Tab-separated table of C-alpha atoms and ligand atoms in Angstrom:
chain	number	residue	atom	x	y	z
G	181	MET	CA	-113.190	127.376	25.085
G	182	TYR	CA	-114.238	130.827	23.911
G	183	GLY	CA	-116.758	132.018	21.339
G	184	ILE	CA	-116.130	135.144	19.300
G	185	TYR	CA	-118.949	137.535	18.472
G	186	ILE	CA	-118.493	140.268	15.847
G	187	HIS	CA	-121.175	142.964	15.734
G	188	ILE	CA	-121.680	144.384	12.228
G	189	PRO	CA	-123.463	147.688	12.885
G	190	PHE	CA	-125.019	148.312	9.468
G	191	CYS	CA	-128.482	147.803	7.990
G	192	LEU	CA	-130.112	148.850	4.736
G	193	ARG	CA	-133.040	150.290	6.663
G	194	LYS	CA	-134.237	150.110	10.244
G	195	CYS	CA	-137.068	147.620	10.864
G	196	PRO	CA	-139.734	149.270	13.063
G	197	TYR	CA	-139.531	146.638	15.825
G	198	CYS	CA	-135.755	146.399	16.140
G	199	ASP	CA	-133.682	147.757	19.018
G	200	PHE	CA	-130.350	146.203	17.981
G	201	TYR	CA	-127.679	148.771	17.267
G	202	SER	CA	-127.229	149.565	13.573
G	203	THR	CA	-126.864	152.499	11.236
G	204	ALA	CA	-126.964	153.108	7.468
G	205	ILE	CA	-123.931	151.816	5.582
G	206	THR	CA	-121.567	153.897	3.417
G	207	ASP	CA	-118.197	152.840	1.998
G	208	GLY	CA	-116.433	155.382	4.211
G	209	LEU	CA	-118.110	154.200	7.430
G	210	LYS	CA	-117.561	150.554	6.536
G	211	ASN	CA	-113.839	151.012	5.933
G	212	GLU	CA	-113.365	152.987	9.149
G	213	TYR	CA	-115.309	150.335	11.056
G	214	LEU	CA	-113.188	147.506	9.606
G	215	ASP	CA	-109.931	149.314	10.446
G	216	ALA	CA	-111.126	150.007	14.004
G	217	LEU	CA	-112.362	146.427	14.374
G	218	GLU	CA	-108.955	145.129	13.338
G	219	ASN	CA	-107.305	147.218	16.064
G	220	GLN	CA	-109.847	146.198	18.700
G	221	ILE	CA	-109.320	142.504	17.904
G	222	SER	CA	-105.530	142.999	17.973
G	223	SER	CA	-105.844	144.507	21.458
G	224	PHE	CA	-106.843	141.147	22.964
G	225	GLY	CA	-104.529	138.307	23.836
G	226	PRO	CA	-104.845	134.917	22.192
G	227	VAL	CA	-107.612	132.546	23.265
G	228	GLU	CA	-108.815	129.275	21.767
G	229	ALA	CA	-112.199	129.698	20.063
G	230	ASP	CA	-114.564	127.039	18.777
G	231	THR	CA	-117.251	129.423	17.515
G	232	VAL	CA	-117.344	132.692	15.576
G	233	TYR	CA	-120.620	134.545	15.101
G	234	PHE	CA	-121.187	137.513	12.781
G	235	GLY	CA	-124.315	139.238	14.107
G	236	GLY	CA	-125.861	142.609	13.669
G	237	GLY	CA	-127.113	144.665	12.101
G	238	THR	CA	-126.843	142.925	8.775
G	239	PRO	CA	-123.505	141.108	8.382
G	240	SER	CA	-124.436	140.037	4.842
G	241	LEU	CA	-124.114	143.723	3.814
G	242	LEU	CA	-120.343	143.239	4.042
G	243	ASP	CA	-118.595	141.842	0.988
G	244	PRO	CA	-117.068	138.361	1.078
G	245	ASP	CA	-113.620	140.011	0.956
G	246	ASP	CA	-114.468	141.945	4.140
G	247	ILE	CA	-115.472	138.718	5.900
G	248	ALA	CA	-112.293	137.036	4.603
G	249	ARG	CA	-110.232	139.907	6.042
G	250	ILE	CA	-111.869	139.540	9.473
G	251	MET	CA	-111.511	135.743	9.410
G	252	SER	CA	-107.845	136.018	8.500
G	253	LEU	CA	-107.294	138.462	11.369
G	254	LEU	CA	-109.112	136.152	13.797
G	255	GLY	CA	-107.057	133.210	12.547
G	256	ASN	CA	-103.821	135.101	13.155
G	257	ARG	CA	-104.826	136.370	16.568
G	258	PHE	CA	-106.711	133.433	18.087
G	259	MET	CA	-106.551	129.656	17.968
G	260	ILE	CA	-109.301	128.787	15.499
G	261	HIS	CA	-109.689	125.311	14.038
G	262	ASP	CA	-111.208	123.748	10.913
G	263	THR	CA	-114.044	122.518	13.105
G	264	THR	CA	-114.889	125.994	14.440
G	265	GLU	CA	-118.549	126.860	13.871
G	266	VAL	CA	-118.610	130.149	11.917
G	267	THR	CA	-122.114	131.615	11.672
G	268	MET	CA	-123.228	134.661	9.728
G	269	GLU	CA	-126.640	136.294	10.080
G	270	CYS	CA	-128.041	137.073	6.676
G	271	ASN	CA	-130.955	139.185	5.484
G	272	PRO	CA	-132.580	137.481	2.458
G	273	ALA	CA	-132.674	140.900	0.743
G	274	THR	CA	-128.874	141.112	0.665
G	275	ALA	CA	-127.449	137.911	-0.758
G	276	ASP	CA	-127.386	135.805	-3.883
G	277	ARG	CA	-125.629	132.605	-4.879
G	278	ASP	CA	-122.332	134.301	-5.806
G	279	ARG	CA	-122.153	136.192	-2.529
G	280	PHE	CA	-123.011	132.993	-0.618
G	281	ARG	CA	-120.162	131.228	-2.462
G	282	GLY	CA	-117.872	134.091	-1.426
G	283	PHE	CA	-118.952	133.914	2.236
G	284	LEU	CA	-118.391	130.145	2.241
G	285	LYS	CA	-114.924	130.602	0.735
G	286	ALA	CA	-114.188	133.271	3.373
G	287	GLY	CA	-114.729	130.653	6.098
G	288	VAL	CA	-118.409	130.990	7.040
G	289	ASN	CA	-119.900	127.504	7.452
G	290	ARG	CA	-123.299	128.255	9.004
G	291	LEU	CA	-125.948	130.753	7.935
G	292	SER	CA	-128.734	132.223	10.010
G	293	LEU	CA	-131.291	133.514	7.499
G	294	GLY	CA	-133.781	136.058	8.836
G	295	CYS	CA	-136.900	134.965	6.937
G	296	GLN	CA	-139.197	136.072	9.846
G	297	SER	CA	-142.494	135.000	8.220
G	298	PHE	CA	-143.740	133.171	5.147
G	299	HIS	CA	-146.729	135.511	4.793
G	300	GLU	CA	-146.401	138.651	2.651
G	301	LYS	CA	-148.839	140.722	4.670
G	302	THR	CA	-146.884	140.043	7.859
G	303	LEU	CA	-143.508	140.771	6.218
G	304	LYS	CA	-144.875	144.150	5.116
G	305	ALA	CA	-146.210	144.896	8.607
G	306	LEU	CA	-142.759	144.027	10.011
G	307	GLY	CA	-141.177	146.480	7.547
G	308	ARG	CA	-138.992	143.772	6.032
G	309	LEU	CA	-137.294	144.486	2.715
G	310	HIS	CA	-137.703	140.973	1.285
G	311	SER	CA	-140.641	138.967	0.014
G	312	VAL	CA	-141.521	135.360	0.812
G	313	SER	CA	-140.180	134.208	-2.562
G	314	GLU	CA	-136.883	136.045	-1.926
G	315	SER	CA	-136.536	134.269	1.434
G	316	ILE	CA	-137.100	130.889	-0.211
G	317	ALA	CA	-134.685	131.759	-3.023
G	318	ALA	CA	-132.052	132.828	-0.462
G	319	VAL	CA	-132.230	129.463	1.320
G	320	GLN	CA	-132.039	127.605	-2.006
G	321	ASP	CA	-129.146	129.787	-3.215
G	322	ALA	CA	-127.268	129.202	0.044
G	323	ARG	CA	-127.795	125.470	-0.343
G	324	SER	CA	-126.632	125.396	-3.959
G	325	ALA	CA	-123.615	127.536	-3.006
G	326	GLY	CA	-122.599	124.681	-0.685
G	327	PHE	CA	-123.884	125.566	2.802
G	328	LYS	CA	-124.665	122.435	4.796
G	329	ASN	CA	-125.793	124.112	8.002
G	330	ILE	CA	-128.595	126.643	7.602
G	331	SER	CA	-130.832	128.143	10.257
G	332	VAL	CA	-134.154	129.527	9.056
G	333	ASP	CA	-135.208	132.208	11.527
G	334	VAL	CA	-138.838	133.207	11.947
G	335	MET	CA	-140.780	135.189	14.518
G	336	LEU	CA	-143.883	134.383	16.552
G	337	GLY	CA	-146.405	136.771	18.070
G	338	ILE	CA	-146.277	138.788	14.852
G	339	PRO	CA	-148.968	140.847	13.079
G	340	PHE	CA	-151.870	138.882	11.590
G	341	GLU	CA	-150.648	135.565	13.037
G	342	ASP	CA	-153.120	132.870	14.013
G	343	PRO	CA	-152.613	129.161	14.753
G	344	ARG	CA	-153.057	128.281	11.084
G	345	THR	CA	-150.420	130.781	9.832
G	346	ALA	CA	-148.059	129.657	12.620
G	347	GLU	CA	-148.407	126.073	11.372
G	348	GLU	CA	-147.799	127.281	7.815
G	349	ASP	CA	-144.623	129.105	8.868
G	350	ALA	CA	-143.321	125.976	10.620
G	351	THR	CA	-144.179	123.838	7.588
G	352	ALA	CA	-142.497	126.308	5.213
G	353	ALA	CA	-139.304	126.441	7.307
G	354	ALA	CA	-139.178	122.641	7.630
G	355	SER	CA	-139.869	122.091	3.936
G	356	LEU	CA	-136.755	124.133	3.156
G	357	ASN	CA	-134.907	121.325	4.928
G	358	ALA	CA	-133.224	123.743	7.326
G	359	GLU	CA	-130.892	122.046	9.792
G	360	HIS	CA	-131.964	124.562	12.433
G	361	ILE	CA	-135.020	126.752	13.023
G	362	SER	CA	-135.251	129.683	15.441
G	363	ALA	CA	-138.620	131.134	16.406
G	364	TYR	CA	-138.316	134.160	18.668
G	365	LEU	CA	-141.330	135.985	20.017
G	366	LEU	CA	-141.659	139.560	18.737
G	367	ARG	CA	-140.664	141.916	21.547
G	368	ILE	CA	-142.186	145.366	21.538
G	369	CYS	CA	-139.255	147.531	22.656
G	370	ASP	CA	-139.452	151.052	24.046
G	371	GLY	CA	-138.120	153.666	21.672
G	372	THR	CA	-139.050	151.740	18.506
G	373	PRO	CA	-141.937	152.726	16.182
G	374	PHE	CA	-143.768	149.535	17.249
G	375	ALA	CA	-143.904	150.884	20.824
G	376	ASP	CA	-146.524	153.352	19.571
G	377	GLY	CA	-148.823	150.493	18.571
G	378	VAL	CA	-148.860	147.653	16.061
G	379	PRO	CA	-151.999	146.522	14.252
G	380	GLY	CA	-152.778	142.813	14.131
G	381	ILE	CA	-150.777	141.521	17.122
G	382	PRO	CA	-152.524	138.359	18.383
G	383	ASP	CA	-153.730	138.267	22.000
G	384	ASP	CA	-151.901	136.183	24.625
G	385	ASP	CA	-154.103	133.087	24.279
G	386	THR	CA	-153.729	133.103	20.501
G	387	GLN	CA	-149.956	133.540	20.815
G	388	ALA	CA	-149.806	130.545	23.162
G	389	GLU	CA	-151.755	128.388	20.719
G	390	CYS	CA	-149.544	129.598	17.836
G	391	TYR	CA	-146.435	128.513	19.806
G	392	ARG	CA	-147.928	125.081	20.557
G	393	ARG	CA	-148.931	124.475	16.937
G	394	PHE	CA	-145.579	125.731	15.618
G	395	CYS	CA	-143.711	123.349	17.938
G	396	GLU	CA	-145.981	120.415	17.105
G	397	VAL	CA	-145.405	120.809	13.360
G	398	LEU	CA	-141.641	120.812	13.932
G	399	ASP	CA	-141.923	117.759	16.247
G	400	GLY	CA	-143.631	115.944	13.365
G	401	CYS	CA	-140.866	116.972	10.951
G	402	GLY	CA	-138.057	115.509	13.075
G	403	TYR	CA	-136.819	118.655	14.798
G	404	ARG	CA	-135.821	118.584	18.462
G	405	GLN	CA	-136.601	121.589	20.609
G	406	TYR	CA	-133.413	122.236	22.565
G	407	GLU	CA	-134.237	125.718	23.844
G	408	ILE	CA	-137.413	127.678	24.321
G	409	SER	CA	-137.081	129.298	20.854
G	410	ASN	CA	-134.706	126.940	19.050
G	411	PHE	CA	-135.153	123.652	17.179
G	412	CYS	CA	-132.742	121.529	15.194
G	413	LYS	CA	-132.060	118.298	13.408
G	414	PRO	CA	-129.827	115.957	15.474
G	415	GLY	CA	-126.353	117.434	15.960
G	416	PHE	CA	-127.165	120.904	14.624
G	417	GLU	CA	-127.587	122.850	17.875
G	418	SER	CA	-126.078	126.343	17.687
G	419	ARG	CA	-122.784	125.900	19.538
G	420	HIS	CA	-122.303	129.648	19.763
G	421	ASN	CA	-125.702	130.474	21.266
G	422	SER	CA	-125.329	127.537	23.647
G	423	LYS	CA	-122.451	129.463	25.241
G	424	TYR	CA	-124.913	132.228	26.155
G	425	TRP	CA	-127.374	129.737	27.664
G	426	SER	CA	-124.688	128.017	29.733
G	427	CYS	CA	-123.122	131.303	30.939
G	428	GLY	CA	-119.973	130.426	29.002
G	429	GLN	CA	-117.091	132.542	27.725
G	430	TRP	CA	-117.016	134.720	24.660
G	431	LEU	CA	-115.252	137.796	23.334
G	432	GLY	CA	-117.427	140.414	21.635
G	433	PHE	CA	-116.093	142.933	19.121
G	434	GLY	CA	-117.722	145.976	17.556
G	435	PRO	CA	-120.003	148.728	18.893
G	436	GLY	CA	-122.794	147.299	21.031
G	437	ALA	CA	-121.116	143.881	21.401
G	438	HIS	CA	-121.096	142.137	24.779
G	439	MET	CA	-118.452	139.796	26.157
G	440	SER	CA	-118.157	137.498	29.142
G	441	ASP	CA	-115.257	135.669	30.740
G	442	SER	CA	-117.878	133.570	32.605
G	443	VAL	CA	-117.257	135.684	35.730
G	444	SER	CA	-117.983	139.249	34.553
G	445	ARG	CA	-119.767	140.805	31.603
G	446	TYR	CA	-118.750	143.874	29.618
G	447	SER	CA	-120.070	145.689	26.559
G	448	PHE	CA	-118.799	148.365	24.225
G	449	PRO	CA	-121.335	151.235	23.954
G	450	PRO	CA	-123.583	151.058	20.888
G	451	ASP	CA	-121.921	154.013	19.183
G	452	LEU	CA	-119.990	153.627	15.920
G	453	LYS	CA	-118.307	157.038	16.224
G	454	LEU	CA	-117.060	156.278	19.738
G	455	PHE	CA	-115.872	152.888	18.479
G	456	THR	CA	-113.846	154.330	15.600
G	457	ASP	CA	-112.549	157.214	17.773
G	458	THR	CA	-111.335	154.624	20.298
G	459	PHE	CA	-109.690	152.137	17.975
G	460	LEU	CA	-108.756	153.854	14.689
G	461	GLU	CA	-105.352	154.932	15.967
G	462	GLY	CA	-104.202	151.398	16.688
G	463	PRO	CA	-104.514	148.586	19.239
G	464	VAL	CA	-105.015	149.726	22.851
G	465	SER	CA	-103.699	148.294	26.084
G	466	ALA	CA	-106.272	147.198	28.698
G	467	PRO	CA	-109.091	147.064	26.085
G	468	VAL	CA	-111.694	146.025	28.681
G	469	SER	CA	-111.227	149.415	30.368
G	470	TYR	CA	-112.931	150.993	27.319
G	471	MET	CA	-116.000	148.836	27.917
G	472	THR	CA	-118.950	149.176	30.270
G	473	TYR	CA	-119.063	146.737	33.186
G	474	GLU	CA	-122.440	144.970	32.994
G	475	GLY	CA	-122.258	142.977	36.218
G	476	SER	CA	-121.150	139.558	37.349
G	477	VAL	CA	-122.281	136.236	35.983
G	478	ASP	CA	-124.115	134.786	38.959
G	479	ALA	CA	-126.307	131.914	40.088
G	480	GLU	CA	-129.488	133.814	39.219
G	481	GLU	CA	-128.446	134.238	35.602
G	482	TYR	CA	-127.475	130.570	35.397
G	483	VAL	CA	-130.890	129.523	36.760
G	484	ILE	CA	-132.710	131.739	34.242
G	485	THR	CA	-130.741	130.732	31.159
G	486	SER	CA	-130.594	127.019	31.939
G	487	LEU	CA	-134.342	126.777	32.582
G	488	ARG	CA	-134.855	128.094	29.052
G	489	THR	CA	-133.098	125.022	27.655
G	490	ALA	CA	-134.468	121.511	27.210
G	491	GLN	CA	-131.483	120.231	29.195
G	492	GLY	CA	-132.724	122.224	32.169
G	493	LEU	CA	-131.202	123.370	35.424
G	494	ASP	CA	-128.743	120.990	37.084
G	495	LEU	CA	-128.639	121.748	40.803
G	496	SER	CA	-125.293	119.993	41.176
G	497	VAL	CA	-123.766	122.389	38.599
G	498	LEU	CA	-125.382	125.327	40.420
G	499	LYS	CA	-123.685	124.152	43.611
G	500	ASP	CA	-120.293	123.331	42.096
G	501	ARG	CA	-120.002	126.400	39.925
G	502	PHE	CA	-121.699	129.101	42.001
G	503	GLY	CA	-121.754	127.573	45.489
G	504	SER	CA	-125.487	128.167	45.441
G	505	SER	CA	-128.662	126.168	45.854
G	506	LEU	CA	-132.400	126.742	45.717
G	507	ASN	CA	-134.105	127.265	49.068
G	508	GLU	CA	-137.019	125.207	50.344
G	509	GLY	CA	-139.556	127.839	49.185
G	510	GLN	CA	-138.152	127.753	45.649
G	511	MET	CA	-138.112	123.938	45.582
G	512	SER	CA	-141.668	123.831	46.866
G	513	PHE	CA	-142.754	126.223	44.102
G	514	LEU	CA	-141.015	124.046	41.488
G	515	ARG	CA	-142.706	120.939	42.889
G	516	LYS	CA	-146.042	122.741	42.436
G	517	CYS	CA	-145.032	123.542	38.833
G	518	SER	CA	-144.220	119.873	38.370
G	519	GLY	CA	-147.640	118.867	39.709
G	520	ALA	CA	-149.252	121.284	37.255
G	521	GLY	CA	-147.367	119.797	34.298
G	522	LEU	CA	-145.152	122.856	33.870
G	523	ALA	CA	-141.879	121.265	35.013
G	524	VAL	CA	-140.216	117.880	35.426
G	525	ILE	CA	-137.919	117.174	38.388
G	526	SER	CA	-135.577	114.279	37.855
G	527	GLY	CA	-132.879	113.881	40.529
G	528	PRO	CA	-130.842	117.115	40.533
G	529	VAL	CA	-132.211	118.244	37.158
G	530	ILE	CA	-135.240	120.508	36.734
G	531	ARG	CA	-136.674	121.077	33.273
G	532	LEU	CA	-139.610	123.146	32.118
G	533	THR	CA	-142.098	121.369	29.878
G	534	ARG	CA	-143.415	123.016	26.713
G	535	GLU	CA	-146.372	124.325	28.707
G	536	GLY	CA	-143.824	125.572	31.235
G	537	PHE	CA	-141.891	127.357	28.474
G	538	LEU	CA	-145.120	129.155	27.582
G	539	VAL	CA	-145.324	130.701	31.047
G	540	SER	CA	-141.582	130.770	31.715
G	541	ASN	CA	-141.519	134.507	32.410
G	542	SER	CA	-144.010	134.078	35.278
G	543	ILE	CA	-142.238	130.966	36.577
G	544	LEU	CA	-138.831	132.658	36.543
G	545	SER	CA	-140.052	135.860	38.159
G	546	GLU	CA	-141.756	133.857	40.915
G	547	LEU	CA	-138.670	131.703	41.357
G	548	ILE	CA	-136.130	134.555	41.404
Z	602	SF4	S1	-132.356	143.951	9.441
Z	602	SF4	FE1	-132.218	142.963	11.481
Z	602	SF4	S2	-130.763	144.195	12.662
Z	602	SF4	FE2	-131.371	145.416	10.855
Z	602	SF4	S3	-133.034	146.708	11.603
Z	602	SF4	FE3	-133.979	144.863	10.708
Z	602	SF4	S4	-134.196	143.405	12.432
Z	602	SF4	FE4	-132.768	145.041	13.091
């Protein structure tokens, strides 16, 4: 079963840490993008999809009618069911109850709200356009509009964070009764303003303690950690993101979007002009030939992504799917990790513990 990812390449303003592809929105650019998107989608043959994900950029900058148009196109082109998980990323600065009602009516049934922090000073340092009270109001508005599946997304390793503020962020997210909470570590990316230096970033030891405390608060509030950065109430795992972590299949539309048929990966260049030049005239034949080949989906990628999940790496799946296995040196290293409390080996399944998640980059680089 496929997932469908739609990249909405517009933002109100660029956040200084962000390296996702986006540009300023105008009515003209939006309409050209939507027309080109329609033709790109129409270029692909029908597949059955159980997830749709509007990511960006800022998908909530589109109007509900725009989302309805895309959903109708997807429904005509692909096999999409009532049970399909349809997620939309939303910036709290861009939505109110009426717009949420419109998005729900358009077919969105899951929201991913980028709250990032529940501390004003940190939101300012991150260059966010919303306040803490606007984030809280956005979650409440989404709830009263009828959304029953809301992810509150925050960041860790952010300016002015300490273990106490990390606990407060976890408590704030949980007290909003979110079904799902994401907590990604701030990455300092080359080419962004943050690459020139960010005041107030906690040191590595403090970041580790912040992660522990954040997780412990969510443990106490009934959330299950199912991936290194993701937590949910029972049954509310992100089905779409789980496809990425299991090296599954998804189609990706829009400039900068990636896709995978579970054998090979492709992406369309992050360039709105190239995207509209390519697709404005109409659907194209051999649409993958307009994309960049990103390499094959291999055993190494499966090892990396599965060890980031609580389910862990299943060696029998590695063998069956990729004809691959870990060598004695790799198994010996993992046994050492197990002895140090960083991993658990149970039959053919290897899982990292929470302490293992904290040093997963070192473990994975040693392993691979
Ligand atoms: S709103 Fe999101 S996608 Fe847009 S610049 Fe900020 S972090 Fe990046």
